[in-house]
CSV table of C-alpha atoms and ligand atoms in Angstrom, one decimal:
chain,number,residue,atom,x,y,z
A,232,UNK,CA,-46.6,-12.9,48.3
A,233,UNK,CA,-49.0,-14.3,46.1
A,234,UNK,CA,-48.3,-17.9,47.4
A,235,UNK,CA,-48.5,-16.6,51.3
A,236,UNK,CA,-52.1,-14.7,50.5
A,237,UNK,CA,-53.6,-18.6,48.8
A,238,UNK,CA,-52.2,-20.1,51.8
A,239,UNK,CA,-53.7,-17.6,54.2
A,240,UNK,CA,-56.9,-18.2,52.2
A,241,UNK,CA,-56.6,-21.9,52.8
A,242,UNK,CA,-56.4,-21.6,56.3
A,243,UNK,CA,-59.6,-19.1,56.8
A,244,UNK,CA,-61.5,-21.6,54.9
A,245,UNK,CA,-60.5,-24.4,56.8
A,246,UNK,CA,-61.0,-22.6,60.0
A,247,UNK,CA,-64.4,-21.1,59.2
A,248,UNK,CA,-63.2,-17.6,59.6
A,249,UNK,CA,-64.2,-14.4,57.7
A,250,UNK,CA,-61.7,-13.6,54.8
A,251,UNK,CA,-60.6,-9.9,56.0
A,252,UNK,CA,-58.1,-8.2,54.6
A,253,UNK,CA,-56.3,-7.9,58.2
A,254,UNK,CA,-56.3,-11.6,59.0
A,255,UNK,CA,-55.0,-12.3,55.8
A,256,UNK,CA,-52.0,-10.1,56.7
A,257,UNK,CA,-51.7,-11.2,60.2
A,258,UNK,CA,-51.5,-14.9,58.5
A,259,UNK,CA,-48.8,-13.9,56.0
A,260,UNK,CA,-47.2,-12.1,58.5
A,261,UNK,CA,-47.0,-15.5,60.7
A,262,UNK,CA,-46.4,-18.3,57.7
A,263,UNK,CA,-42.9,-19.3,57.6
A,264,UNK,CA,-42.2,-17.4,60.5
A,265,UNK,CA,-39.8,-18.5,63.2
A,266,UNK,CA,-38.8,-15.5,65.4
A,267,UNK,CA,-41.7,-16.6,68.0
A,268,UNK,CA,-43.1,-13.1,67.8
A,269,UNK,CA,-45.2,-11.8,70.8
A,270,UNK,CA,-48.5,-10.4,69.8
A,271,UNK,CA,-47.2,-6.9,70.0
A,272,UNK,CA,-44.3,-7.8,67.3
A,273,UNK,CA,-47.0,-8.9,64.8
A,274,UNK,CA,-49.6,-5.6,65.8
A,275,UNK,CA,-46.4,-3.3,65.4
A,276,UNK,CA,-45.5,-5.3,62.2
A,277,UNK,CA,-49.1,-5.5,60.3
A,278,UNK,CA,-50.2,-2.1,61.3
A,279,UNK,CA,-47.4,-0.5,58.8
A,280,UNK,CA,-50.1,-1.6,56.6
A,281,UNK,CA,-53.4,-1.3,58.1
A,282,UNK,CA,-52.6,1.2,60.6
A,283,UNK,CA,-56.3,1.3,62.0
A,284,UNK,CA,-55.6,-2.1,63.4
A,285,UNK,CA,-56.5,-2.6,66.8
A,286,UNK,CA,-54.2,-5.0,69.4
A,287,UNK,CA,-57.7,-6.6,70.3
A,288,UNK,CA,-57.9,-7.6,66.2
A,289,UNK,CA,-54.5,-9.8,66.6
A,290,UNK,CA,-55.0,-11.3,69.9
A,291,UNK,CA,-58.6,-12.7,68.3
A,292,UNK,CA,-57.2,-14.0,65.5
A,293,UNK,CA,-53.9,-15.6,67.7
A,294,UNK,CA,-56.4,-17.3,70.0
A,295,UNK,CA,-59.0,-18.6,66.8
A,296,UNK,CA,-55.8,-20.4,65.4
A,297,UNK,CA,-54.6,-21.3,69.2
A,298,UNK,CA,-57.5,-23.1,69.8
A,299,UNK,CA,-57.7,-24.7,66.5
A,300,UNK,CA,-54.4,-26.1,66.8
A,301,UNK,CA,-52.6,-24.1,64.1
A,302,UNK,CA,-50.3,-21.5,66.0
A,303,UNK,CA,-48.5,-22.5,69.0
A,304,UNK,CA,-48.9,-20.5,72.0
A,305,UNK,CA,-45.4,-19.8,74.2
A,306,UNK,CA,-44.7,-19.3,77.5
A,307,UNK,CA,-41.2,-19.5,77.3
A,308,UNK,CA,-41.1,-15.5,77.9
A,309,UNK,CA,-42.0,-14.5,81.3
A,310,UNK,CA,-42.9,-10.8,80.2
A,311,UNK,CA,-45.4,-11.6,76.9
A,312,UNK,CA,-46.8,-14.7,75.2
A,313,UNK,CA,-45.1,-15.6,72.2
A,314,UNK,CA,-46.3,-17.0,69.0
A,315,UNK,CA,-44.9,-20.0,66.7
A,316,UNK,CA,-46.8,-21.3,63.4
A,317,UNK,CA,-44.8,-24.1,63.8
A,318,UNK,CA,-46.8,-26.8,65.4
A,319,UNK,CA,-45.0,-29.8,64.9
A,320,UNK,CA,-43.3,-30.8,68.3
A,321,UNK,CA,-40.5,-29.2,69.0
A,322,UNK,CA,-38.4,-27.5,72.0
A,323,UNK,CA,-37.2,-24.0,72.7
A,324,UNK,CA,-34.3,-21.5,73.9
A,325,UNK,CA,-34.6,-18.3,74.8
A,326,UNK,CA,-31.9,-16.0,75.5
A,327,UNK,CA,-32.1,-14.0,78.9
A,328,UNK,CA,-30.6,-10.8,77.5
A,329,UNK,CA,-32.2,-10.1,74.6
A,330,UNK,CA,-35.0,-12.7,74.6
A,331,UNK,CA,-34.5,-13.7,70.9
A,332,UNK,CA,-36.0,-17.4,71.3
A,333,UNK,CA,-34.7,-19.9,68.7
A,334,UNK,CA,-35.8,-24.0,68.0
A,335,UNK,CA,-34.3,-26.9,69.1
A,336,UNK,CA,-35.4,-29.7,66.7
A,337,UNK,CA,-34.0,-32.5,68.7
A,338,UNK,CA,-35.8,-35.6,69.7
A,339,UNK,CA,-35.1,-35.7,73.6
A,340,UNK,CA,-35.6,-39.6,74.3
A,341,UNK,CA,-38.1,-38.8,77.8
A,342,UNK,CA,-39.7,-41.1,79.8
A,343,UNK,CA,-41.4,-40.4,83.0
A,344,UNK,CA,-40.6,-43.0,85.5
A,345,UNK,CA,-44.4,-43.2,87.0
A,346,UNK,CA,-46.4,-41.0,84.5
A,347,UNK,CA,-49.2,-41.6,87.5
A,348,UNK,CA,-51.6,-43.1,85.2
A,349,UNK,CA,-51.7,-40.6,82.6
A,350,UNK,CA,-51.0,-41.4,78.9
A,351,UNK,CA,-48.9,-38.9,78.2
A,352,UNK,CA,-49.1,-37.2,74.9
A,353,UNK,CA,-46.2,-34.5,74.6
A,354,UNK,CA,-43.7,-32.1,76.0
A,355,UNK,CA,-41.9,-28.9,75.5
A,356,UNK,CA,-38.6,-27.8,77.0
A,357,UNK,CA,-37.5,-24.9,77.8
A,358,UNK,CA,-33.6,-24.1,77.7
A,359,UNK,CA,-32.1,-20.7,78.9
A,360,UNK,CA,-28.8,-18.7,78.4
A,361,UNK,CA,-27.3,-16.1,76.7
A,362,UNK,CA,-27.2,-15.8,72.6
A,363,UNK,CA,-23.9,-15.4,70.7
A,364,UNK,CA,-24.1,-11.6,70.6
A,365,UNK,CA,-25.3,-11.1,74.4
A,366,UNK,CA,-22.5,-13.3,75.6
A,367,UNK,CA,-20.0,-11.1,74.0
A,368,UNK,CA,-21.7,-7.9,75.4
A,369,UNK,CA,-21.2,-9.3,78.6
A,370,UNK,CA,-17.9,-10.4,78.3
A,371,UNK,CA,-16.5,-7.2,76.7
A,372,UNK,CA,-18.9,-4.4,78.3
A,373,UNK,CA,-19.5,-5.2,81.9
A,374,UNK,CA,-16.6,-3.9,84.2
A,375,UNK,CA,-15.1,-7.2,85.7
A,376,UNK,CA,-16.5,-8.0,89.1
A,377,UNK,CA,-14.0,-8.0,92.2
B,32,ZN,ZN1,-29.3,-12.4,73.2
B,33,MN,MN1,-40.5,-22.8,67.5
């Protein structure tokens, strides 16, 4: 805990922001993190603590460290934005039942035929299914179809 608050710390200094106790929290809460939680997740999850919180205090802080190219901002979930500290460049897979959204570290070898001029710098896919668990519940649970 002690290592997560230094590095927390680190990061508000580096980004110019005000050391609050909340932000701090909301940091920990996202360093080492990978369930790509939506902003709700980490509101529901910090506010245990500091249960004045408001929803408007972790969207601010989401969108300082957005912009500043330290939290990765998902769209992979067609209901809420998710979240990933993870910036290196990497792809995703949600699942359509239970939206749990997991990484995919593999290097996809892409090349766009006529990139029309641009220099392109990066890209993110996005894969689909159904997790382990969901699978099963649809497998053993849903009446079969005639
Ligand atoms: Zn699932
Ligand atoms: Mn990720």
């Amino acid at each position: 805990m002690r290592e997560k608050n230094t590095k927390a710390q680190d990061i508000c200094k580096e980004l110019g922001l005000k050391l609050t106790p909340q932000r701090m929290a909301i940091l920990g809460y996202l360093d080492g993190n990978t369930a790509h939680p939506s902003a709700e997740d980490i509101h529901a999850a910090v506010s245990r603590r500091f249960p004045g919180m408001s929803l408007a205090t972790v969207y601010n802080t989401l969108a300082s460290l957005r912009d500043r190219g330290k939290l990765l901002e998902l769209t992979i979930d067609p209901s809420k934005k998710r979240y990933d500290p993870d910036t290196r460049p990497h792809h995703h897979l949600i699942c359509l039942d239970c939206k749990r959204v997991s990484d995919i570290d593999h290097v996809f070898d892409l090349e766009v035929p006529d990139p029309f001029g641009y220099e392109i710098t990066g890209n993110h896919i996005e894969f689909y299914g159904y997790c382990p668990e969901c699978k099963g519940k649809k497998t053993t649970s849903a009446p079969a179809r005639r």
